[in-house]
């Protein structure tokens, strides 16, 4: 290569590096800007509800009567519905998901492992309407008969359906985290006389904890944001539930179900956007807390 | 060479990785409370041999061992062997310091919990004793709850030795324990080995001829899976009996 050619090659490389860097930078900035714009839009459309309904009445109000006269916009029943369904889904999916991940990563023979991993990918790919539909026609009647209650569309049905949806996320991300634990930790534990089980439980699971927390949070993120399936299986009663066997309605389902009937710019319309703000803040807080936790344990 | 009852003894030991034979007819006797160095060029089977003594080779698929390996006169490849007890008796320190991603104290209590060898009320005392044993106590006594991965590499390697000491082993296997450390840290670990020799048998794999000459009492020279020469370090380095050993220790190959 002549000097000229070499100089040209260097130049081309520099330009390419520059372009790549810029592209990444611009994509990053764009996503931040888009999120900011969405939030501003939510605020613009939703804040006007607080002219007629105080923040306290909105968040703490026990009644959601958006179309009666006068309308009452209290979202406590919706918050309670979301929390109940989410907590239920977490209680069901987290232990089972983590245990499955440990089984796949540490115990399963290679063949079984491949099959299970493929199966889980497949589960993750099922659209939520379909899961909701199956939940509605199979799980609903089952729960109705099992507990002998008037309707099978309850918070429990929602939790089960959502647990099923969160599981693939939790399992596949937790499994990656467990597999990524360096072999040298396992070797050290085995060399000290630890059994396979002790090694998995006391060392591998602890080393993989940040990744498992991320897995759980992403799974829960899917649960909180899920709309279609919950709308189909929870019975949609905007009442404060007293048990898992009552119908509930979640924040997301409310927006989806009612947005079509509202008048743009009206109180009901604004109230639904305000629910959007609440959801946004909840998700943001969960992400922030997870991030804080992860950074703390990384530094640790 | 006057020999007492050896603490480790191999008789016609052969080891195969699948069809590849990594150890060929190794007959070796390791004396109690002495430091024995294994030297030889890369790939000659040093790591393979030390991993026989605590049966860490069992983790690899397709490994087959023939011959006898006695630790304190017990055949450790007998079907009735208690592997957990064996690994408590024969501790291991690895090439790269590998403390668990836990706190300093938890690294030491791990072995105690695994073997239930001490009541919980004694853990504190044992943490102190083991850390003192590796001369880390003064440095770390206020940082027992700090993460072990935050220590310097030398401290991490000492901690790895300390967690083995806490199990009260008889033998400590060290596979190139200083290769990730700088020369000063290496010297300090060698000093520590001489301290530990009073209570423990040490088998150390090393690439570093000076280290073997400085730190060990006996040296075994291996080549292509065979034990070529074994003897007291002084005489092996001064007057090797085999030409190949001489070539290696004088740096003519390897
Ligand atoms: N898991 C394995 N499967 C197949 N062959 C292996 C395996 N581990 C080691 N070997 C082979 O066995 C021989 C001895 O390896 P070993 O690691 O014991 O050598 P070593 O003397 O410790 O070398 P080094 O100084 O590089 O650490 C080498 O030829 C190596 O390629
Ligand atoms: Mg080696």
Coordinates of C-alpha atoms and ligand atoms in Angstrom, one line a residue:
Chain A
X1 CA 0.0 0.0 0.0
X2 CA 1.3 3.4 -0.8
X3 CA 1.3 6.2 1.7
X4 CA -1.5 7.9 -0.1
X5 CA -3.6 4.8 0.0
X6 CA -2.9 4.3 3.6
X7 CA -3.8 7.9 4.4
X8 CA -7.1 7.5 2.5
X9 CA -7.9 4.2 4.4
X10 CA -7.3 6.0 7.7
X11 CA -9.5 8.8 6.6
X12 CA -12.3 6.5 5.5
X13 CA -12.0 4.7 8.9
X14 CA -12.2 7.9 10.8
X15 CA -15.3 9.1 8.9
X16 CA -16.9 5.7 9.5
X17 CA -16.2 5.8 13.2
X18 CA -17.6 9.3 13.3
X19 CA -20.8 8.4 11.5
X20 CA -21.3 5.3 13.8
X21 CA -20.7 7.3 16.9
X22 CA -23.1 10.0 15.8
X23 CA -25.8 7.6 14.8
X24 CA -25.7 5.9 18.2
X25 CA -25.7 9.3 19.9
X26 CA -28.7 10.5 17.8
X27 CA -30.7 7.3 18.4
X28 CA -30.1 7.6 22.1
X29 CA -31.1 11.2 22.2
X30 CA -34.1 10.5 20.0
X31 CA -35.5 7.9 22.4
X32 CA -35.1 10.2 25.3
X33 CA -36.8 13.0 23.4
X34 CA -39.7 10.7 22.4
X35 CA -40.3 9.6 26.0
X36 CA -40.2 13.2 27.1
X37 CA -42.7 14.2 24.4
X38 CA -45.0 11.4 25.4
X39 CA -44.9 12.5 29.0
X40 CA -45.6 16.1 28.0
X41 CA -48.5 15.1 25.9
X42 CA -49.9 13.1 28.8
X43 CA -49.6 16.1 31.1
X44 CA -51.2 18.4 28.5
X45 CA -54.2 16.2 28.0
X46 CA -54.6 14.9 31.5
X47 CA -53.8 17.7 33.9
X48 CA -57.1 19.5 33.2
X49 CA -59.0 16.9 35.2
X50 CA -57.4 18.4 38.3
X51 CA -59.4 21.6 37.7
X52 CA -62.6 19.8 38.6
X53 CA -61.3 16.9 40.7
X54 CA -58.6 17.5 43.4
X55 CA -55.5 15.3 43.2
X56 CA -56.5 13.8 46.5
X57 CA -60.0 13.0 45.4
X58 CA -58.7 11.6 42.1
X59 CA -56.1 9.3 43.7
X60 CA -58.0 8.5 46.9
X61 CA -61.6 8.5 45.6
X62 CA -63.4 5.2 46.1
X63 CA -65.8 5.6 43.2
X64 CA -65.2 5.6 39.5
X65 CA -68.5 6.8 37.9
X66 CA -67.2 8.5 34.8
X67 CA -70.6 8.8 33.0
X68 CA -73.0 9.5 35.8
X69 CA -74.2 13.0 36.4
X70 CA -72.3 14.5 38.1
X71 CA -69.3 12.3 37.2
X72 CA -67.0 11.0 39.9
X73 CA -63.4 10.2 39.1
X74 CA -61.8 8.3 42.0
X75 CA -59.2 5.8 40.8
X76 CA -58.5 4.0 44.1
X77 CA -60.5 1.0 42.9
X78 CA -58.5 0.9 39.7
X79 CA -55.2 1.2 41.6
X80 CA -56.3 -1.5 44.0
X81 CA -57.3 -3.7 41.0
X82 CA -53.9 -3.2 39.4
X83 CA -52.0 -3.8 42.6
X84 CA -53.9 -6.9 43.5
X85 CA -53.6 -8.5 40.1
X86 CA -49.9 -7.6 39.9
X87 CA -49.0 -8.7 43.4
X88 CA -50.9 -12.0 42.7
X89 CA -49.0 -12.5 39.4
X90 CA -45.7 -11.8 41.2
X91 CA -46.4 -14.2 44.0
X92 CA -47.1 -16.9 41.4
X93 CA -44.6 -16.2 38.7
X94 CA -41.4 -15.1 40.6
X95 CA -40.7 -18.3 42.6
X96 CA -41.7 -20.6 39.8
X97 CA -39.9 -18.5 37.2
X98 CA -36.6 -18.4 39.2
X99 CA -36.8 -22.1 40.1
X100 CA -37.4 -22.9 36.4
X101 CA -34.4 -20.8 35.5
X102 CA -32.2 -22.5 38.0
X103 CA -33.4 -25.9 36.8
X104 CA -32.7 -25.1 33.2
X105 CA -29.4 -23.4 33.8
X106 CA -27.9 -25.7 36.4
X107 CA -29.7 -29.1 36.5
X108 CA -31.3 -30.0 33.2
X109 CA -29.3 -32.3 30.9
X110 CA -28.3 -30.5 27.6
X111 CA -31.1 -32.1 25.6
X112 CA -33.9 -31.1 28.0
X113 CA -32.3 -27.7 28.3
X114 CA -32.5 -27.0 24.6
X115 CA -36.2 -28.2 24.4
X116 CA -37.2 -26.1 27.4
X117 CA -35.4 -23.0 26.2
X118 CA -37.1 -23.2 22.8
X119 CA -40.5 -23.8 24.5
X120 CA -40.0 -20.7 26.6
X121 CA -39.1 -18.6 23.6
X122 CA -42.3 -19.9 22.0
X123 CA -44.4 -19.0 25.0
X124 CA -43.0 -15.5 25.0
X125 CA -44.1 -15.1 21.4
X126 CA -47.8 -15.8 22.0
X127 CA -49.8 -12.6 21.6
X128 CA -51.5 -11.4 24.8
X129 CA -55.0 -11.5 23.3
X130 CA -54.7 -15.2 22.7
X131 CA -53.5 -15.8 26.2
X132 CA -56.4 -13.7 27.5
X133 CA -58.8 -15.6 25.3
X134 CA -57.6 -18.9 26.5
X135 CA -57.7 -17.7 30.1
X136 CA -61.3 -16.4 29.6
X137 CA -62.7 -19.6 28.2
X138 CA -60.8 -22.2 30.2
X139 CA -59.5 -20.6 33.4
X140 CA -62.6 -18.6 34.1
X141 CA -65.1 -21.4 34.2
X142 CA -62.6 -23.5 36.1
X143 CA -62.3 -20.9 38.9
X144 CA -66.0 -20.4 38.9
X145 CA -66.7 -24.0 39.6
X146 CA -63.7 -24.5 41.9
X147 CA -64.7 -21.8 44.3
X148 CA -68.4 -21.9 43.6
X149 CA -68.6 -18.1 42.9
X150 CA -71.0 -16.2 40.6
X151 CA -68.3 -15.3 38.0
X152 CA -65.0 -16.8 37.2
X153 CA -63.6 -13.5 35.9
X154 CA -61.7 -12.4 39.0
X155 CA -58.5 -10.9 40.3
X156 CA -57.2 -14.4 40.7
X157 CA -57.9 -15.3 37.1
X158 CA -56.1 -12.1 36.1
X159 CA -53.1 -13.0 38.3
X160 CA -52.8 -16.5 36.9
X161 CA -53.1 -15.3 33.3
X162 CA -50.5 -12.5 33.9
X163 CA -48.2 -14.9 35.8
X164 CA -48.2 -17.1 32.7
X165 CA -47.3 -14.1 30.6
X166 CA -44.5 -12.9 32.9
X167 CA -43.0 -16.3 33.3
X168 CA -41.1 -16.5 29.9
X169 CA -39.5 -13.1 30.5
X170 CA -38.4 -14.0 34.0
X171 CA -37.2 -17.5 33.1
X172 CA -35.2 -16.5 30.0
X173 CA -33.5 -13.4 31.5
X174 CA -32.8 -15.1 34.9
X175 CA -31.4 -18.1 33.0
X176 CA -29.0 -15.9 31.1
X177 CA -27.9 -14.3 34.4
X178 CA -27.3 -17.7 36.0
X179 CA -25.4 -19.1 33.1
X180 CA -23.2 -16.0 33.1
X181 CA -21.9 -16.7 36.6
X182 CA -18.2 -17.4 36.1
X183 CA -17.2 -21.1 36.3
X184 CA -14.4 -20.3 38.8
X185 CA -16.9 -19.6 41.6
X186 CA -18.6 -23.0 41.0
X187 CA -15.2 -24.7 40.9
X188 CA -14.1 -23.0 44.2
X189 CA -17.3 -24.1 45.9
X190 CA -17.1 -27.7 44.6
X191 CA -13.4 -27.8 45.6
X192 CA -14.4 -26.9 49.1
X193 CA -16.7 -29.9 49.3
X194 CA -20.0 -28.1 48.6
X195 CA -22.6 -30.2 46.9
X196 CA -24.2 -29.2 43.6
X197 CA -27.2 -27.9 45.5
X198 CA -25.2 -25.9 48.0
X199 CA -23.1 -24.4 45.2
X200 CA -26.2 -23.5 43.2
X201 CA -28.1 -22.1 46.2
X202 CA -25.4 -20.3 48.2
X203 CA -23.0 -19.1 45.4
X204 CA -24.6 -19.2 42.0
X205 CA -27.9 -17.8 43.0
X206 CA -26.3 -15.1 45.0
X207 CA -23.8 -14.1 42.2
X208 CA -26.7 -14.0 39.7
X209 CA -28.9 -11.9 42.0
X210 CA -28.7 -8.6 40.1
X211 CA -29.6 -10.3 36.9
X212 CA -32.5 -12.1 38.6
X213 CA -33.8 -8.9 40.0
X214 CA -33.7 -7.4 36.5
X215 CA -35.6 -10.4 35.2
X216 CA -38.3 -10.0 37.8
X217 CA -38.6 -6.3 37.2
X218 CA -39.0 -6.8 33.4
X219 CA -41.5 -9.5 34.0
X220 CA -43.5 -7.2 36.4
X221 CA -43.2 -4.4 33.8
X222 CA -44.9 -6.7 31.3
X223 CA -47.6 -7.4 33.9
X224 CA -48.3 -3.8 34.9
X225 CA -48.5 -2.6 31.3
X226 CA -50.5 -5.6 30.1
X227 CA -54.0 -4.5 29.0
X228 CA -55.7 -6.9 26.5
X229 CA -55.5 -10.1 28.5
X230 CA -56.5 -8.5 31.9
X231 CA -59.4 -6.8 30.3
X232 CA -60.7 -10.2 29.1
X233 CA -60.2 -12.1 32.4
X234 CA -60.7 -9.8 35.3
X235 CA -64.4 -9.0 35.0
X236 CA -64.0 -5.2 34.8
X237 CA -65.8 -4.1 37.9
X238 CA -64.4 -0.8 39.1
X239 CA -64.9 -1.6 42.8
X240 CA -62.4 -1.9 45.6
X241 CA -61.8 -5.6 45.9
X242 CA -61.7 -7.4 49.2
X243 CA -60.5 -10.7 48.0
X244 CA -58.8 -12.4 45.0
X245 CA -62.1 -14.0 44.1
X246 CA -63.8 -10.7 43.1
X247 CA -63.9 -9.1 39.7
X248 CA -61.5 -6.1 39.5
X249 CA -60.6 -3.5 36.9
X250 CA -57.0 -2.3 36.3
X251 CA -55.7 1.1 35.3
X252 CA -54.8 -0.1 31.9
X253 CA -58.0 -1.9 31.1
X254 CA -59.9 1.2 32.1
X255 CA -58.1 3.4 29.6
X256 CA -58.5 0.8 26.8
X257 CA -62.2 0.1 27.6
X258 CA -63.4 3.7 27.9
X259 CA -61.2 5.8 25.6
X260 CA -63.5 5.1 22.7
X261 CA -66.6 6.6 24.4
X262 CA -65.1 9.8 25.5
X263 CA -65.4 13.3 24.0
X264 CA -62.0 14.7 23.2
X265 CA -61.1 17.5 25.7
X266 CA -63.9 16.4 28.1
X267 CA -63.4 15.5 31.8
X268 CA -63.7 11.8 31.2
X269 CA -61.1 12.1 28.4
X270 CA -58.7 14.0 30.7
X271 CA -59.3 11.6 33.5
X272 CA -58.2 8.7 31.4
X273 CA -55.0 10.6 30.4
X274 CA -54.4 11.3 34.1
X275 CA -54.6 7.6 34.7
X276 CA -51.9 7.3 32.0
X277 CA -49.8 9.8 34.0
X278 CA -50.2 7.6 37.1
X279 CA -49.2 4.5 35.1
X280 CA -46.2 6.3 33.7
X281 CA -45.0 7.4 37.1
X282 CA -45.5 3.9 38.6
X283 CA -43.4 2.3 35.8
X284 CA -40.8 5.0 36.1
X285 CA -40.5 4.5 39.9
X286 CA -40.2 0.8 39.5
X287 CA -37.4 1.2 36.9
X288 CA -35.7 3.8 39.0
X289 CA -35.7 1.6 42.1
X290 CA -34.4 -1.4 40.1
X291 CA -31.7 0.7 38.6
X292 CA -30.6 2.0 42.0
X293 CA -30.6 -1.5 43.4
X294 CA -28.6 -2.9 40.5
X295 CA -26.0 -0.2 40.6
X296 CA -25.6 -0.6 44.3
X297 CA -25.0 -4.3 44.0
X298 CA -22.6 -3.8 41.0
X299 CA -20.5 -1.4 43.1
X300 CA -20.7 -3.9 45.9
Chain B
X1 CA 16.2 -39.7 50.6
X2 CA 14.7 -40.9 53.9
X3 CA 11.0 -41.3 53.6
X4 CA 8.4 -41.5 56.3
X5 CA 4.9 -42.7 55.6
X6 CA 3.8 -40.3 52.7
X7 CA 0.6 -38.3 53.1
X8 CA -0.2 -38.7 49.3
X9 CA 0.9 -41.6 47.2
X10 CA 0.2 -42.5 43.6
X11 CA 0.9 -45.9 42.2
X12 CA 0.9 -46.5 38.4
X13 CA -1.5 -43.6 38.0
X14 CA -2.9 -43.1 34.5
X15 CA -5.4 -40.5 33.5
X16 CA -7.2 -40.3 30.2
X17 CA -9.3 -37.4 28.8
X18 CA -11.3 -39.5 26.5
X19 CA -8.7 -41.2 24.4
X20 CA -5.9 -38.8 25.2
X21 CA -3.6 -40.0 28.0
X22 CA -2.6 -37.0 30.1
X23 CA -0.8 -38.9 33.0
X24 CA 1.3 -41.9 32.3
X25 CA 2.3 -44.3 35.0
X26 CA 2.9 -41.7 37.7
X27 CA 4.4 -43.0 40.9
X28 CA 4.8 -40.2 43.4
X29 CA 5.1 -39.8 47.2
X30 CA 4.3 -36.6 48.9
X31 CA 5.6 -36.1 52.4
X32 CA 3.5 -34.7 55.3
X33 CA 4.2 -31.0 56.2
X34 CA 6.5 -30.4 53.3
X35 CA 6.2 -28.2 50.3
X36 CA 6.3 -30.2 47.1
X37 CA 6.6 -28.3 43.8
X38 CA 5.4 -29.7 40.4
X39 CA 7.3 -28.2 37.5
X40 CA 7.4 -28.9 33.8
X41 CA 6.6 -27.3 30.5
X42 CA 3.1 -26.2 29.6
X43 CA 0.7 -29.1 29.0
X44 CA 2.8 -31.7 30.7
X45 CA 0.0 -32.6 33.2
X46 CA 0.8 -30.6 36.3
X47 CA -2.8 -29.3 36.8
X48 CA -4.2 -32.6 35.9
X49 CA -2.1 -34.3 38.6
X50 CA -3.0 -31.9 41.4
X51 CA -6.7 -32.2 40.4
X52 CA -6.4 -35.9 40.9
X53 CA -5.7 -35.4 44.6
X54 CA -9.1 -33.7 45.3
X55 CA -10.9 -35.4 42.4
X56 CA -11.7 -32.1 40.7
X57 CA -11.2 -34.0 37.4
X58 CA -14.5 -35.7 38.1
X59 CA -16.2 -32.5 36.9
X60 CA -14.9 -33.1 33.4
X61 CA -16.8 -35.5 31.2
X62 CA -14.9 -38.5 29.8
X63 CA -12.1 -38.6 32.4
X64 CA -10.9 -42.1 33.3
X65 CA -8.4 -42.9 36.0
X66 CA -6.5 -46.1 36.6
X67 CA -4.0 -47.0 39.3
X68 CA -4.1 -46.1 42.9
X69 CA -4.1 -42.8 44.7
X70 CA -3.8 -42.9 48.4
X71 CA -4.4 -39.9 50.7
X72 CA -3.5 -40.8 54.3
X73 CA -3.4 -44.4 53.2
X74 CA -7.0 -44.3 51.9
X75 CA -7.7 -45.0 48.3
X76 CA -9.5 -41.9 47.1
X77 CA -10.8 -43.6 44.0
X78 CA -12.5 -46.3 45.9
X79 CA -16.3 -46.3 45.3
X80 CA -16.9 -45.9 49.0
X81 CA -15.0 -42.6 49.3
X82 CA -16.7 -39.7 50.9
X83 CA -16.0 -36.9 48.4
X84 CA -17.1 -34.2 50.7
X85 CA -14.8 -35.3 53.4
X86 CA -12.0 -35.7 50.9
X87 CA -12.4 -32.1 49.7
X88 CA -12.4 -30.9 53.2
X89 CA -9.2 -32.7 53.9
X90 CA -7.6 -31.6 50.6
X91 CA -8.2 -27.9 50.0
X92 CA -7.4 -26.1 46.8
X93 CA -6.2 -22.6 45.8
X94 CA -6.6 -21.7 42.1
X95 CA -4.5 -19.8 39.6
X96 CA -6.8 -16.7 39.4
X97 CA -7.9 -15.6 42.9
X98 CA -11.6 -16.6 43.0
X99 CA -13.2 -15.4 46.2
X100 CA -16.9 -15.7 46.1
X101 CA -18.8 -12.6 45.3
X102 CA -19.8 -12.3 49.0
X103 CA -18.3 -10.5 52.0
X104 CA -14.9 -11.3 53.4
X105 CA -16.5 -13.0 56.4
X106 CA -19.0 -15.0 54.3
X107 CA -16.1 -16.3 52.2
X108 CA -14.7 -17.9 55.2
X109 CA -17.9 -19.2 56.8
X110 CA -19.0 -20.8 53.5
X111 CA -16.9 -23.9 54.2
X112 CA -18.0 -24.0 57.8
X113 CA -21.6 -24.0 56.8
X114 CA -21.0 -26.6 54.1
X115 CA -19.3 -29.0 56.5
X116 CA -21.2 -28.0 59.6
X117 CA -17.8 -28.4 61.3
X118 CA -18.4 -25.7 63.9
X119 CA -21.3 -24.2 65.8
X120 CA -22.3 -20.8 64.6
X121 CA -21.1 -19.2 67.8
X122 CA -17.6 -20.2 66.9
X123 CA -17.7 -18.6 63.4
X124 CA -16.3 -15.2 64.6
X125 CA -13.4 -16.9 66.3
X126 CA -12.6 -19.0 63.2
X127 CA -12.8 -16.0 60.9
X128 CA -10.2 -14.3 63.0
X129 CA -8.1 -17.4 63.3
X130 CA -8.1 -18.1 59.5
X131 CA -7.4 -14.4 58.6
X132 CA -4.6 -14.3 61.1
X133 CA -3.3 -17.5 59.5
X134 CA -2.8 -15.7 56.2
X135 CA -1.7 -12.4 57.9
X136 CA -4.8 -10.5 56.7
X137 CA -6.4 -10.0 60.1
X138 CA -4.8 -6.6 60.8
X139 CA -5.8 -5.3 57.3
X140 CA -9.3 -6.6 57.2
X141 CA -10.6 -6.8 60.8
X142 CA -12.7 -3.7 60.2
X143 CA -13.8 -4.8 56.8
X144 CA -15.2 -8.2 57.4
X145 CA -18.5 -7.2 55.9
X146 CA -16.9 -5.6 52.8
X147 CA -17.2 -7.3 49.5
X148 CA -14.3 -9.7 48.9
X149 CA -14.1 -8.6 45.2
X150 CA -13.1 -5.2 46.4
X151 CA -9.8 -6.4 47.8
X152 CA -6.4 -6.3 46.0
X153 CA -5.5 -9.4 44.1
X154 CA -3.0 -10.4 46.6
X155 CA -5.5 -10.0 49.4
X156 CA -8.0 -12.0 47.4
X157 CA -5.6 -14.8 47.0
X158 CA -4.8 -14.8 50.7
X159 CA -8.5 -14.8 51.4
X160 CA -8.8 -17.9 49.2
X161 CA -6.2 -19.6 51.3
X162 CA -7.9 -18.4 54.5
X163 CA -11.2 -19.9 53.5
X164 CA -9.4 -23.2 52.9
X165 CA -7.6 -23.0 56.3
X166 CA -11.0 -22.5 58.0
X167 CA -11.9 -26.1 57.0
X168 CA -8.9 -27.4 58.8
X169 CA -7.5 -29.4 55.9
X170 CA -4.5 -31.6 55.9
X171 CA -3.3 -30.8 52.4
X172 CA -3.4 -27.6 50.4
X173 CA -3.1 -27.8 46.6
X174 CA -2.1 -24.6 44.9
X175 CA -2.2 -24.4 41.1
X176 CA 0.1 -21.5 40.1
X177 CA -1.2 -19.4 43.0
X178 CA 1.0 -16.5 42.2
X179 CA 0.7 -16.2 38.4
X180 CA -1.8 -13.4 38.7
X181 CA 0.3 -11.5 41.2
X182 CA 3.2 -9.0 41.0
X183 CA 6.7 -10.0 42.2
X184 CA 6.3 -8.5 45.7
X185 CA 3.0 -10.1 46.3
X186 CA 4.5 -13.4 45.0
X187 CA 7.3 -13.2 47.6
X188 CA 4.8 -12.6 50.3
X189 CA 2.7 -15.6 49.4
X190 CA 5.9 -17.7 49.4
X191 CA 6.7 -16.5 52.9
X192 CA 3.2 -17.4 53.8
X193 CA 3.6 -20.9 52.4
X194 CA 6.7 -21.4 54.6
X195 CA 4.6 -20.4 57.6
X196 CA 1.8 -22.8 56.7
X197 CA 4.2 -25.7 56.2
X198 CA 4.3 -26.1 60.0
X199 CA 0.7 -27.3 60.0
X200 CA -0.1 -28.3 56.4
X201 CA 1.2 -30.3 53.5
X202 CA 1.5 -28.1 50.4
X203 CA 1.6 -29.1 46.8
X204 CA 2.3 -26.2 44.5
X205 CA 2.2 -26.2 40.7
X206 CA 4.5 -23.5 39.3
X207 CA 6.0 -22.3 36.0
X208 CA 8.5 -20.4 37.9
X209 CA 11.7 -22.3 38.4
X210 CA 13.1 -19.8 40.9
X211 CA 9.9 -20.2 42.9
X212 CA 10.2 -23.9 43.0
X213 CA 13.9 -23.6 44.0
X214 CA 13.2 -21.0 46.7
X215 CA 10.0 -22.2 48.2
X216 CA 9.8 -26.0 48.0
X217 CA 11.3 -28.9 49.9
X218 CA 10.7 -31.5 47.2
X219 CA 10.3 -31.0 43.4
X220 CA 8.7 -33.2 40.8
X221 CA 9.6 -32.6 37.2
X222 CA 7.0 -33.7 34.7
X223 CA 7.2 -34.0 30.9
X224 CA 4.4 -35.1 28.5
X225 CA 2.4 -36.7 31.2
X226 CA 5.3 -38.6 32.8
X227 CA 7.0 -38.0 36.1
X228 CA 10.6 -37.7 35.0
X229 CA 12.4 -36.9 38.2
X230 CA 11.5 -36.4 41.8
X231 CA 13.7 -35.6 44.7
X232 CA 14.7 -33.0 47.3
X233 CA 14.6 -29.6 45.7
X234 CA 18.2 -28.8 46.6
X235 CA 19.7 -31.9 45.0
X236 CA 17.3 -31.8 42.0
X237 CA 18.3 -28.3 41.1
X238 CA 22.0 -28.8 41.9
X239 CA 22.6 -32.2 40.5
X240 CA 19.7 -33.4 38.3
X241 CA 20.0 -37.1 37.5
X242 CA 18.1 -36.9 34.2
X243 CA 19.3 -35.0 31.2
X244 CA 15.9 -33.7 30.4
X245 CA 15.4 -32.2 33.9
X246 CA 18.8 -30.5 33.6
X247 CA 17.8 -29.0 30.2
X248 CA 14.5 -27.7 31.6
X249 CA 15.9 -26.2 34.8
X250 CA 18.7 -24.5 33.0
X251 CA 16.2 -23.1 30.6
X252 CA 17.2 -24.9 27.5
X253 CA 13.6 -25.7 26.7
X254 CA 10.2 -25.2 28.1
Ligands
LIG1 N1 -10.6 -31.1 29.8 C1 -9.6 -31.6 29.0 N2 -9.9 -32.3 28.0 C2 -9.0 -32.8 27.1 N3 -7.7 -32.6 27.3 C3 -7.3 -31.9 28.3 C4 -8.2 -31.3 29.3 N4 -7.5 -30.6 30.2 C5 -6.2 -30.8 29.9 N5 -6.1 -31.5 28.8 C6 -4.8 -31.9 28.1 O1 -4.0 -32.6 29.1 C7 -2.7 -32.2 29.0 C8 -2.2 -31.7 30.4 O2 -2.9 -30.6 30.7 P1 -2.7 -29.8 32.1 O3 -3.7 -28.7 32.1 O4 -2.7 -30.7 33.2 O5 -1.2 -29.2 31.8 P2 -0.4 -28.2 32.7 O6 0.9 -28.9 33.0 O7 -1.1 -27.8 33.9 O8 -0.2 -27.0 31.7 P3 0.0 -25.5 32.1 O9 1.3 -25.3 32.6 O10 -0.2 -24.8 30.7 O11 -1.1 -25.1 33.1 C9 -2.6 -31.1 28.0 O12 -2.1 -31.7 26.8 C10 -4.0 -30.7 27.8 O13 -4.2 -30.3 26.5
LIG2 MG1 -2.0 -25.9 34.6

